[in-house]
Amino acid sequence: MKLSGCNLPGIIVMVFVMLSSSSTSAITNFNVLNFGANPTGGADSTDSFLKAWNAACGTADSTFIYVPKGRYLVGPLAFKGQCKSSQIIIRIDGTIVAPLDYRVLGKSNNWFSFEDVSGVSIIGRGTFDAKGPSLWACKASNSNSCPSGATTLSFTNSNNIRINGLTSLNSQMFHIVINGCQNVHLEGVKIIAAGNSPNTDGIHVQLSRNVEILSTSIKTGDDCISIGPGTENLWIEQITCGPGHGISIGSLAKDLKEEGVQNVTVKKTVFSNTQNGLRIKSWARPSNGYVQGVRFIDSVMKNIQNPIMIDQNYCPRNENCPGQVSGIKINDIVYEDIRGTSSTPIAIKFDCSDKNPCTGIKLQNVNLTYLNKAAQSFCSNVVGKAIDL
């Protein structure tokens, strides 16, 4: 691949500890049916779910909340710590359904919100069906009366969290948000929304440390995975993405004082018909933030508009940024074994800040084509090296 215009001369180990029943005195079981939940979807079960949580949270033993097969109509819920129980396992085998009126969820920031909890696991083969299309249609009509919408599953200021095997369907806004958390393990999750659904990021991580996202399928209308400020020690592996906007670090530089992003590994990913593949983006305005120690390894691109991109001149609608330059410092970024097809002639675009050029950029074994020919590149204010392109 020819890299025209580029100045490119020729793991973290994370442990998620899950307490076993043998290490605790007892496990106390709570079935939501015993708290009045209706498995036919005909009556509101919101209060029943909250009662089950409060009972589990107030128990000193390890606890198990069970949602059996069925359909459960549930509105916005906030599950709050600090709990007496050091381990709460929530097994969902049924389908949790949002109210038909999108305004019920839409006026809340979150549908299922976990705040200040520790040792919580959400497992099973169940589904969260947020019924997002009605809100998306409202937004598409440009009506001023549409609510912002709710994130389906949110964890804030929480530790030792596990999410395994669930499906998030048609979220109004983001599907899963990890905010201000430590030691999070997410695996085997399915995320599904239409390719034109607005602001339906699959998984968003910010202000969090030691997060793993493994073996997950994401089909949505925005970023499959978005990585915000203050993310450190993030491991992403075996992800399929598409439709969607790819895996993005950013947007950064929204604020002048902003925590950096560091030690991120994205490995064994497949992108299909997405807007972007591997992207780092920052607003074109001052910031003390940074991105460093990022490894993009073993990615397959299938008809991607922008397979590899660094955009430090992000300025949608030309608001609050024209004439400015990004203060984000980007350093030590590796792209290794990236291959496949671009749907545009320029497969690699490094549009870095003229005030803070990208440094330490390394490309090794990158093979991207456009119409069966070697794809092109665009480079501005970038320093690094390319090997075996």
mmCIF file with all atom_site columns, N, CA and C in Angstrom, residues 118-181:
data_model
loop_
_atom_site.group_PDB
_atom_site.id
_atom_site.type_symbol
_atom_site.label_atom_id
_atom_site.label_alt_id
_atom_site.label_comp_id
_atom_site.label_asym_id
_atom_site.label_entity_id
_atom_site.label_seq_id
_atom_site.pdbx_PDB_ins_code
_atom_site.Cartn_x
_atom_site.Cartn_y
_atom_site.Cartn_z
_atom_site.occupancy
_atom_site.B_iso_or_equiv
_atom_site.pdbx_formal_charge
_atom_site.auth_seq_id
_atom_site.auth_comp_id
_atom_site.auth_asym_id
_atom_site.auth_atom_id
_atom_site.pdbx_PDB_model_num
ATOM 1   N N  . SER A 1 118 ? -21.525 -3.296  43.905 1.00 0.00 ? 118 SER A N  1
ATOM 2   C CA . SER A 1 118 ? -20.300 -4.094  43.808 1.00 0.00 ? 118 SER A CA 1
ATOM 3   C C  . SER A 1 118 ? -20.669 -5.573  43.786 1.00 0.00 ? 118 SER A C  1
ATOM 4   N N  . GLY A 1 119 ? -19.979 -6.328  42.925 1.00 0.00 ? 119 GLY A N  1
ATOM 5   C CA . GLY A 1 119 ? -20.218 -7.763  42.871 1.00 0.00 ? 119 GLY A CA 1
ATOM 6   C C  . GLY A 1 119 ? -21.530 -8.151  42.239 1.00 0.00 ? 119 GLY A C  1
ATOM 7   N N  . VAL A 1 120 ? -22.005 -7.366  41.266 1.00 0.00 ? 120 VAL A N  1
ATOM 8   C CA . VAL A 1 120 ? -23.264 -7.664  40.590 1.00 0.00 ? 120 VAL A CA 1
ATOM 9   C C  . VAL A 1 120 ? -22.993 -8.340  39.248 1.00 0.00 ? 120 VAL A C  1
ATOM 10  N N  . SER A 1 121 ? -23.707 -9.438  39.000 1.00 0.00 ? 121 SER A N  1
ATOM 11  C CA . SER A 1 121 ? -23.628 -10.130 37.719 1.00 0.00 ? 121 SER A CA 1
ATOM 12  C C  . SER A 1 121 ? -25.012 -10.201 37.099 1.00 0.00 ? 121 SER A C  1
ATOM 13  N N  . ILE A 1 122 ? -25.093 -9.900  35.808 1.00 0.00 ? 122 ILE A N  1
ATOM 14  C CA . ILE A 1 122 ? -26.341 -10.072 35.063 1.00 0.00 ? 122 ILE A CA 1
ATOM 15  C C  . ILE A 1 122 ? -26.057 -11.099 33.977 1.00 0.00 ? 122 ILE A C  1
ATOM 16  N N  . ILE A 1 123 ? -26.698 -12.254 34.088 1.00 0.00 ? 123 ILE A N  1
ATOM 17  C CA . ILE A 1 123 ? -26.392 -13.372 33.203 1.00 0.00 ? 123 ILE A CA 1
ATOM 18  C C  . ILE A 1 123 ? -27.685 -13.940 32.629 1.00 0.00 ? 123 ILE A C  1
ATOM 19  N N  . GLY A 1 124 ? -27.540 -14.901 31.712 1.00 0.00 ? 124 GLY A N  1
ATOM 20  C CA . GLY A 1 124 ? -28.698 -15.585 31.155 1.00 0.00 ? 124 GLY A CA 1
ATOM 21  C C  . GLY A 1 124 ? -28.828 -15.355 29.670 1.00 0.00 ? 124 GLY A C  1
ATOM 22  N N  . ARG A 1 125 ? -29.912 -15.872 29.111 1.00 0.00 ? 125 ARG A N  1
ATOM 23  C CA . ARG A 1 125 ? -30.184 -15.743 27.679 1.00 0.00 ? 125 ARG A CA 1
ATOM 24  C C  . ARG A 1 125 ? -31.380 -14.840 27.432 1.00 0.00 ? 125 ARG A C  1
ATOM 25  N N  . GLY A 1 126 ? -31.671 -13.987 28.368 1.00 0.00 ? 126 GLY A N  1
ATOM 26  C CA . GLY A 1 126 ? -32.813 -13.100 28.255 1.00 0.00 ? 126 GLY A CA 1
ATOM 27  C C  . GLY A 1 126 ? -32.549 -11.900 27.374 1.00 0.00 ? 126 GLY A C  1
ATOM 28  N N  . THR A 1 127 ? -33.593 -11.097 27.181 1.00 0.00 ? 127 THR A N  1
ATOM 29  C CA . THR A 1 127 ? -33.546 -9.955  26.265 1.00 0.00 ? 127 THR A CA 1
ATOM 30  C C  . THR A 1 127 ? -34.135 -8.713  26.923 1.00 0.00 ? 127 THR A C  1
ATOM 31  N N  . PHE A 1 128 ? -33.484 -7.577  26.686 1.00 0.00 ? 128 PHE A N  1
ATOM 32  C CA . PHE A 1 128 ? -34.054 -6.269  27.000 1.00 0.00 ? 128 PHE A CA 1
ATOM 33  C C  . PHE A 1 128 ? -34.584 -5.687  25.697 1.00 0.00 ? 128 PHE A C  1
ATOM 34  N N  . ASP A 1 129 ? -35.896 -5.537  25.580 1.00 0.00 ? 129 ASP A N  1
ATOM 35  C CA . ASP A 1 129 ? -36.507 -4.976  24.374 1.00 0.00 ? 129 ASP A CA 1
ATOM 36  C C  . ASP A 1 129 ? -37.023 -3.584  24.700 1.00 0.00 ? 129 ASP A C  1
ATOM 37  N N  . ALA A 1 130 ? -36.255 -2.562  24.297 1.00 0.00 ? 130 ALA A N  1
ATOM 38  C CA . ALA A 1 130 ? -36.580 -1.175  24.647 1.00 0.00 ? 130 ALA A CA 1
ATOM 39  C C  . ALA A 1 130 ? -37.591 -0.528  23.699 1.00 0.00 ? 130 ALA A C  1
ATOM 40  N N  . LYS A 1 131 ? -37.957 -1.213  22.633 1.00 0.00 ? 131 LYS A N  1
ATOM 41  C CA . LYS A 1 131 ? -38.951 -0.701  21.677 1.00 0.00 ? 131 LYS A CA 1
ATOM 42  C C  . LYS A 1 131 ? -38.569 0.689   21.158 1.00 0.00 ? 131 LYS A C  1
ATOM 43  N N  . GLY A 1 132 ? -37.332 0.818   20.730 1.00 0.00 ? 132 GLY A N  1
ATOM 44  C CA . GLY A 1 132 ? -36.812 2.104   20.300 1.00 0.00 ? 132 GLY A CA 1
ATOM 45  C C  . GLY A 1 132 ? -37.381 2.699   19.026 1.00 0.00 ? 132 GLY A C  1
ATOM 46  N N  . PRO A 1 133 ? -37.858 1.889   18.055 1.00 0.00 ? 133 PRO A N  1
ATOM 47  C CA . PRO A 1 133 ? -38.254 2.478   16.763 1.00 0.00 ? 133 PRO A CA 1
ATOM 48  C C  . PRO A 1 133 ? -39.266 3.608   16.841 1.00 0.00 ? 133 PRO A C  1
ATOM 49  N N  . SER A 1 134 ? -40.184 3.584   17.802 1.00 0.00 ? 134 SER A N  1
ATOM 50  C CA . SER A 1 134 ? -41.172 4.667   17.875 1.00 0.00 ? 134 SER A CA 1
ATOM 51  C C  . SER A 1 134 ? -40.508 5.996   18.233 1.00 0.00 ? 134 SER A C  1
ATOM 52  N N  . LEU A 1 135 ? -39.509 5.970   19.125 1.00 0.00 ? 135 LEU A N  1
ATOM 53  C CA . LEU A 1 135 ? -38.775 7.202   19.433 1.00 0.00 ? 135 LEU A CA 1
ATOM 54  C C  . LEU A 1 135 ? -37.899 7.617   18.264 1.00 0.00 ? 135 LEU A C  1
ATOM 55  N N  . TRP A 1 136 ? -37.269 6.667   17.597 1.00 0.00 ? 136 TRP A N  1
ATOM 56  C CA . TRP A 1 136 ? -36.447 7.010   16.439 1.00 0.00 ? 136 TRP A CA 1
ATOM 57  C C  . TRP A 1 136 ? -37.295 7.703   15.378 1.00 0.00 ? 136 TRP A C  1
ATOM 58  N N  . ALA A 1 137 ? -38.522 7.200   15.176 1.00 0.00 ? 137 ALA A N  1
ATOM 59  C CA . ALA A 1 137 ? -39.412 7.806   14.185 1.00 0.00 ? 137 ALA A CA 1
ATOM 60  C C  . ALA A 1 137 ? -39.771 9.229   14.580 1.00 0.00 ? 137 ALA A C  1
ATOM 61  N N  . CYS A 1 138 ? -39.984 9.468   15.869 1.00 0.00 ? 138 CYS A N  1
ATOM 62  C CA . CYS A 1 138 ? -40.270 10.820  16.340 1.00 0.00 ? 138 CYS A CA 1
ATOM 63  C C  . CYS A 1 138 ? -39.100 11.742  16.020 1.00 0.00 ? 138 CYS A C  1
ATOM 64  N N  . LYS A 1 139 ? -37.886 11.279  16.292 1.00 0.00 ? 139 LYS A N  1
ATOM 65  C CA . LYS A 1 139 ? -36.709 12.098  16.019 1.00 0.00 ? 139 LYS A CA 1
ATOM 66  C C  . LYS A 1 139 ? -36.534 12.348  14.519 1.00 0.00 ? 139 LYS A C  1
ATOM 67  N N  . ALA A 1 140 ? -36.853 11.348  13.713 1.00 0.00 ? 140 ALA A N  1
ATOM 68  C CA . ALA A 1 140 ? -36.712 11.495  12.261 1.00 0.00 ? 140 ALA A CA 1
ATOM 69  C C  . ALA A 1 140 ? -37.703 12.514  11.704 1.00 0.00 ? 140 ALA A C  1
ATOM 70  N N  . SER A 1 141 ? -38.793 12.734  12.419 1.00 0.00 ? 141 SER A N  1
ATOM 71  C CA . SER A 1 141 ? -39.806 13.693  11.967 1.00 0.00 ? 141 SER A CA 1
ATOM 72  C C  . SER A 1 141 ? -39.437 15.139  12.294 1.00 0.00 ? 141 SER A C  1
ATOM 73  N N  . ASN A 1 142 ? -38.286 15.301  13.008 1.00 0.00 ? 142 ASN A N  1
ATOM 74  C CA . ASN A 1 142 ? -37.812 16.629  13.419 1.00 0.00 ? 142 ASN A CA 1
ATOM 75  C C  . ASN A 1 142 ? -38.779 17.346  14.355 1.00 0.00 ? 142 ASN A C  1
ATOM 76  N N  . SER A 1 143 ? -39.534 16.557  15.089 1.00 0.00 ? 143 SER A N  1
ATOM 77  C CA . SER A 1 143 ? -40.450 17.145  16.060 1.00 0.00 ? 143 SER A CA 1
ATOM 78  C C  . SER A 1 143 ? -39.674 17.643  17.273 1.00 0.00 ? 143 SER A C  1
ATOM 79  N N  . ASN A 1 144 ? -40.070 18.782  17.776 1.00 0.00 ? 144 ASN A N  1
ATOM 80  C CA . ASN A 1 144 ? -39.412 19.340  18.965 1.00 0.00 ? 144 ASN A CA 1
ATOM 81  C C  . ASN A 1 144 ? -39.903 18.704  20.259 1.00 0.00 ? 144 ASN A C  1
ATOM 82  N N  . SER A 1 145 ? -40.895 17.819  20.161 1.00 0.00 ? 145 SER A N  1
ATOM 83  C CA . SER A 1 145 ? -41.485 17.236  21.362 1.00 0.00 ? 145 SER A CA 1
ATOM 84  C C  . SER A 1 145 ? -40.877 15.888  21.736 1.00 0.00 ? 145 SER A C  1
ATOM 85  N N  . CYS A 1 146 ? -39.882 15.431  20.996 1.00 0.00 ? 146 CYS A N  1
ATOM 86  C CA . CYS A 1 146 ? -39.304 14.103  21.265 1.00 0.00 ? 146 CYS A CA 1
ATOM 87  C C  . CYS A 1 146 ? -38.380 14.163  22.475 1.00 0.00 ? 146 CYS A C  1
ATOM 88  N N  . PRO A 1 147 ? -38.523 13.234  23.417 1.00 0.00 ? 147 PRO A N  1
ATOM 89  C CA . PRO A 1 147 ? -37.551 13.158  24.516 1.00 0.00 ? 147 PRO A CA 1
ATOM 90  C C  . PRO A 1 147 ? -36.209 12.641  24.015 1.00 0.00 ? 147 PRO A C  1
ATOM 91  N N  . SER A 1 148 ? -35.178 12.805  24.812 1.00 0.00 ? 148 SER A N  1
ATOM 92  C CA . SER A 1 148 ? -33.832 12.385  24.396 1.00 0.00 ? 148 SER A CA 1
ATOM 93  C C  . SER A 1 148 ? -33.732 10.871  24.258 1.00 0.00 ? 148 SER A C  1
ATOM 94  N N  . GLY A 1 149 ? -34.371 10.148  25.178 1.00 0.00 ? 149 GLY A N  1
ATOM 95  C CA . GLY A 1 149 ? -34.285 8.691   25.152 1.00 0.00 ? 149 GLY A CA 1
ATOM 96  C C  . GLY A 1 149 ? -33.413 8.160   26.275 1.00 0.00 ? 149 GLY A C  1
ATOM 97  N N  . ALA A 1 150 ? -33.554 6.861   26.543 1.00 0.00 ? 150 ALA A N  1
ATOM 98  C CA . ALA A 1 150 ? -32.890 6.224   27.677 1.00 0.00 ? 150 ALA A CA 1
ATOM 99  C C  . ALA A 1 150 ? -31.845 5.219   27.230 1.00 0.00 ? 150 ALA A C  1
ATOM 100 N N  . THR A 1 151 ? -30.750 5.145   27.988 1.00 0.00 ? 151 THR A N  1
ATOM 101 C CA . THR A 1 151 ? -29.801 4.039   27.860 1.00 0.00 ? 151 THR A CA 1
ATOM 102 C C  . THR A 1 151 ? -30.455 2.794   28.448 1.00 0.00 ? 151 THR A C  1
ATOM 103 N N  . THR A 1 152 ? -30.280 1.653   27.801 1.00 0.00 ? 152 THR A N  1
ATOM 104 C CA . THR A 1 152 ? -30.939 0.433   28.286 1.00 0.00 ? 152 THR A CA 1
ATOM 105 C C  . THR A 1 152 ? -30.341 -0.052  29.594 1.00 0.00 ? 152 THR A C  1
ATOM 106 N N  . LEU A 1 153 ? -29.022 -0.205  29.653 1.00 0.00 ? 153 LEU A N  1
ATOM 107 C CA . LEU A 1 153 ? -28.376 -0.789  30.834 1.00 0.00 ? 153 LEU A CA 1
ATOM 108 C C  . LEU A 1 153 ? -27.172 0.067   31.202 1.00 0.00 ? 153 LEU A C  1
ATOM 109 N N  . SER A 1 154 ? -27.188 0.641   32.400 1.00 0.00 ? 154 SER A N  1
ATOM 110 C CA . SER A 1 154 ? -26.138 1.565   32.806 1.00 0.00 ? 154 SER A CA 1
ATOM 111 C C  . SER A 1 154 ? -25.553 1.159   34.149 1.00 0.00 ? 154 SER A C  1
ATOM 112 N N  . PHE A 1 155 ? -24.216 1.178   34.233 1.00 0.00 ? 155 PHE A N  1
ATOM 113 C CA . PHE A 1 155 ? -23.508 0.967   35.501 1.00 0.00 ? 155 PHE A CA 1
ATOM 114 C C  . PHE A 1 155 ? -22.682 2.207   35.785 1.00 0.00 ? 155 PHE A C  1
ATOM 115 N N  . THR A 1 156 ? -22.865 2.782   36.980 1.00 0.00 ? 156 THR A N  1
ATOM 116 C CA . THR A 1 156 ? -22.163 3.992   37.376 1.00 0.00 ? 156 THR A CA 1
ATOM 117 C C  . THR A 1 156 ? -21.493 3.792   38.728 1.00 0.00 ? 156 THR A C  1
ATOM 118 N N  . ASN A 1 157 ? -20.214 4.184   38.810 1.00 0.00 ? 157 ASN A N  1
ATOM 119 C CA . ASN A 1 157 ? -19.455 4.114   40.074 1.00 0.00 ? 157 ASN A CA 1
ATOM 120 C C  . ASN A 1 157 ? -19.597 2.745   40.739 1.00 0.00 ? 157 ASN A C  1
ATOM 121 N N  . SER A 1 158 ? -19.363 1.709   39.957 1.00 0.00 ? 158 SER A N  1
ATOM 122 C CA . SER A 1 158 ? -19.562 0.342   40.433 1.00 0.00 ? 158 SER A CA 1
ATOM 123 C C  . SER A 1 158 ? -18.316 -0.499  40.179 1.00 0.00 ? 158 SER A C  1
ATOM 124 N N  . ASN A 1 159 ? -18.196 -1.614  40.929 1.00 0.00 ? 159 ASN A N  1
ATOM 125 C CA . ASN A 1 159 ? -16.999 -2.444  40.865 1.00 0.00 ? 159 ASN A CA 1
ATOM 126 C C  . ASN A 1 159 ? -17.370 -3.925  40.741 1.00 0.00 ? 159 ASN A C  1
ATOM 127 N N  . ASN A 1 160 ? -16.457 -4.690  40.110 1.00 0.00 ? 160 ASN A N  1
ATOM 128 C CA . ASN A 1 160 ? -16.608 -6.145  40.003 1.00 0.00 ? 160 ASN A CA 1
ATOM 129 C C  . ASN A 1 160 ? -17.964 -6.509  39.405 1.00 0.00 ? 160 ASN A C  1
ATOM 130 N N  . ILE A 1 161 ? -18.146 -6.091  38.143 1.00 0.00 ? 161 ILE A N  1
ATOM 131 C CA . ILE A 1 161 ? -19.404 -6.266  37.431 1.00 0.00 ? 161 ILE A CA 1
ATOM 132 C C  . ILE A 1 161 ? -19.211 -7.295  36.317 1.00 0.00 ? 161 ILE A C  1
ATOM 133 N N  . ARG A 1 162 ? -20.224 -8.152  36.147 1.00 0.00 ? 162 ARG A N  1
ATOM 134 C CA . ARG A 1 162 ? -20.182 -9.142  35.077 1.00 0.00 ? 162 ARG A CA 1
ATOM 135 C C  . ARG A 1 162 ? -21.499 -9.108  34.306 1.00 0.00 ? 162 ARG A C  1
ATOM 136 N N  . ILE A 1 163 ? -21.393 -9.054  32.983 1.00 0.00 ? 163 ILE A N  1
ATOM 137 C CA . ILE A 1 163 ? -22.563 -9.119  32.110 1.00 0.00 ? 163 ILE A CA 1
ATOM 138 C C  . ILE A 1 163 ? -22.288 -10.218 31.090 1.00 0.00 ? 163 ILE A C  1
ATOM 139 N N  . ASN A 1 164 ? -23.174 -11.210 31.039 1.00 0.00 ? 164 ASN A N  1
ATOM 140 C CA . ASN A 1 164 ? -22.882 -12.371 30.196 1.00 0.00 ? 164 ASN A CA 1
ATOM 141 C C  . ASN A 1 164 ? -24.144 -12.898 29.527 1.00 0.00 ? 164 ASN A C  1
ATOM 142 N N  . GLY A 1 165 ? -24.094 -13.015 28.191 1.00 0.00 ? 165 GLY A N  1
ATOM 143 C CA . GLY A 1 165 ? -25.084 -13.783 27.452 1.00 0.00 ? 165 GLY A CA 1
ATOM 144 C C  . GLY A 1 165 ? -26.380 -13.084 27.106 1.00 0.00 ? 165 GLY A C  1
ATOM 145 N N  . LEU A 1 166 ? -26.555 -11.834 27.468 1.00 0.00 ? 166 LEU A N  1
ATOM 146 C CA . LEU A 1 166 ? -27.833 -11.160 27.264 1.00 0.00 ? 166 LEU A CA 1
ATOM 147 C C  . LEU A 1 166 ? -27.944 -10.547 25.864 1.00 0.00 ? 166 LEU A C  1
ATOM 148 N N  . THR A 1 167 ? -29.170 -10.188 25.492 1.00 0.00 ? 167 THR A N  1
ATOM 149 C CA . THR A 1 167 ? -29.429 -9.481  24.241 1.00 0.00 ? 167 THR A CA 1
ATOM 150 C C  . THR A 1 167 ? -30.064 -8.134  24.554 1.00 0.00 ? 167 THR A C  1
ATOM 151 N N  . SER A 1 168 ? -29.540 -7.071  23.930 1.00 0.00 ? 168 SER A N  1
ATOM 152 C CA . SER A 1 168 ? -30.157 -5.750  24.015 1.00 0.00 ? 168 SER A CA 1
ATOM 153 C C  . SER A 1 168 ? -30.729 -5.417  22.644 1.00 0.00 ? 168 SER A C  1
ATOM 154 N N  . LEU A 1 169 ? -32.040 -5.233  22.604 1.00 0.00 ? 169 LEU A N  1
ATOM 155 C CA . LEU A 1 169 ? -32.749 -5.047  21.340 1.00 0.00 ? 169 LEU A CA 1
ATOM 156 C C  . LEU A 1 169 ? -33.359 -3.651  21.279 1.00 0.00 ? 169 LEU A C  1
ATOM 157 N N  . ASN A 1 170 ? -33.050 -2.923  20.214 1.00 0.00 ? 170 ASN A N  1
ATOM 158 C CA . ASN A 1 170 ? -33.716 -1.656  19.899 1.00 0.00 ? 170 ASN A CA 1
ATOM 159 C C  . ASN A 1 170 ? -33.712 -0.662  21.063 1.00 0.00 ? 170 ASN A C  1
ATOM 160 N N  . SER A 1 171 ? -32.526 -0.414  21.589 1.00 0.00 ? 171 SER A N  1
ATOM 161 C CA . SER A 1 171 ? -32.397 0.582   22.646 1.00 0.00 ? 171 SER A CA 1
ATOM 162 C C  . SER A 1 171 ? -32.801 1.965   22.127 1.00 0.00 ? 171 SER A C  1
ATOM 163 N N  . GLN A 1 172 ? -33.403 2.783   22.996 1.00 0.00 ? 172 GLN A N  1
ATOM 164 C CA . GLN A 1 172 ? -33.749 4.136   22.583 1.00 0.00 ? 172 GLN A CA 1
ATOM 165 C C  . GLN A 1 172 ? -32.504 4.958   22.294 1.00 0.00 ? 172 GLN A C  1
ATOM 166 N N  . MET A 1 173 ? -31.518 4.838   23.181 1.00 0.00 ? 173 MET A N  1
ATOM 167 C CA . MET A 1 173 ? -30.228 5.518   23.009 1.00 0.00 ? 173 MET A CA 1
ATOM 168 C C  . MET A 1 173 ? -29.132 4.460   23.144 1.00 0.00 ? 173 MET A C  1
ATOM 169 N N  . PHE A 1 174 ? -28.101 4.722   23.920 1.00 0.00 ? 174 PHE A N  1
ATOM 170 C CA . PHE A 1 174 ? -27.030 3.748   24.098 1.00 0.00 ? 174 PHE A CA 1
ATOM 171 C C  . PHE A 1 174 ? -27.599 2.448   24.666 1.00 0.00 ? 174 PHE A C  1
ATOM 172 N N  . HIS A 1 175 ? -26.979 1.338   24.271 1.00 0.00 ? 175 HIS A N  1
ATOM 173 C CA . HIS A 1 175 ? -27.417 0.038   24.797 1.00 0.00 ? 175 HIS A CA 1
ATOM 174 C C  . HIS A 1 175 ? -26.831 -0.215  26.185 1.00 0.00 ? 175 HIS A C  1
ATOM 175 N N  . ILE A 1 176 ? -25.510 -0.121  26.317 1.00 0.00 ? 176 ILE A N  1
ATOM 176 C CA . ILE A 1 176 ? -24.839 -0.403  27.587 1.00 0.00 ? 176 ILE A CA 1
ATOM 177 C C  . ILE A 1 176 ? -23.817 0.700   27.842 1.00 0.00 ? 176 ILE A C  1
ATOM 178 N N  . VAL A 1 177 ? -23.831 1.257   29.054 1.00 0.00 ? 177 VAL A N  1
ATOM 179 C CA . VAL A 1 177 ? -22.875 2.292   29.436 1.00 0.00 ? 177 VAL A CA 1
ATOM 180 C C  . VAL A 1 177 ? -22.146 1.862   30.707 1.00 0.00 ? 177 VAL A C  1
ATOM 181 N N  . ILE A 1 178 ? -20.811 1.928   30.657 1.00 0.00 ? 178 ILE A N  1
ATOM 182 C CA . ILE A 1 178 ? -19.950 1.659   31.811 1.00 0.00 ? 178 ILE A CA 1
ATOM 183 C C  . ILE A 1 178 ? -19.285 2.981   32.169 1.00 0.00 ? 178 ILE A C  1
ATOM 184 N N  . ASN A 1 179 ? -19.674 3.565   33.302 1.00 0.00 ? 179 ASN A N  1
ATOM 185 C CA . ASN A 1 179 ? -19.243 4.917   33.661 1.00 0.00 ? 179 ASN A CA 1
ATOM 186 C C  . ASN A 1 179 ? -18.698 4.935   35.084 1.00 0.00 ? 179 ASN A C  1
ATOM 187 N N  . GLY A 1 180 ? -17.416 5.260   35.218 1.00 0.00 ? 180 GLY A N  1
ATOM 188 C CA . GLY A 1 180 ? -16.820 5.356   36.543 1.00 0.00 ? 180 GLY A CA 1
ATOM 189 C C  . GLY A 1 180 ? -16.734 4.026   37.267 1.00 0.00 ? 180 GLY A C  1
ATOM 190 N N  . CYS A 1 181 ? -16.417 2.962   36.537 1.00 0.00 ? 181 CYS A N  1
ATOM 191 C CA . CYS A 1 181 ? -16.411 1.608   37.109 1.00 0.00 ? 181 CYS A CA 1
ATOM 192 C C  . CYS A 1 181 ? -15.019 0.990   37.061 1.00 0.00 ? 181 CYS A C  1
#
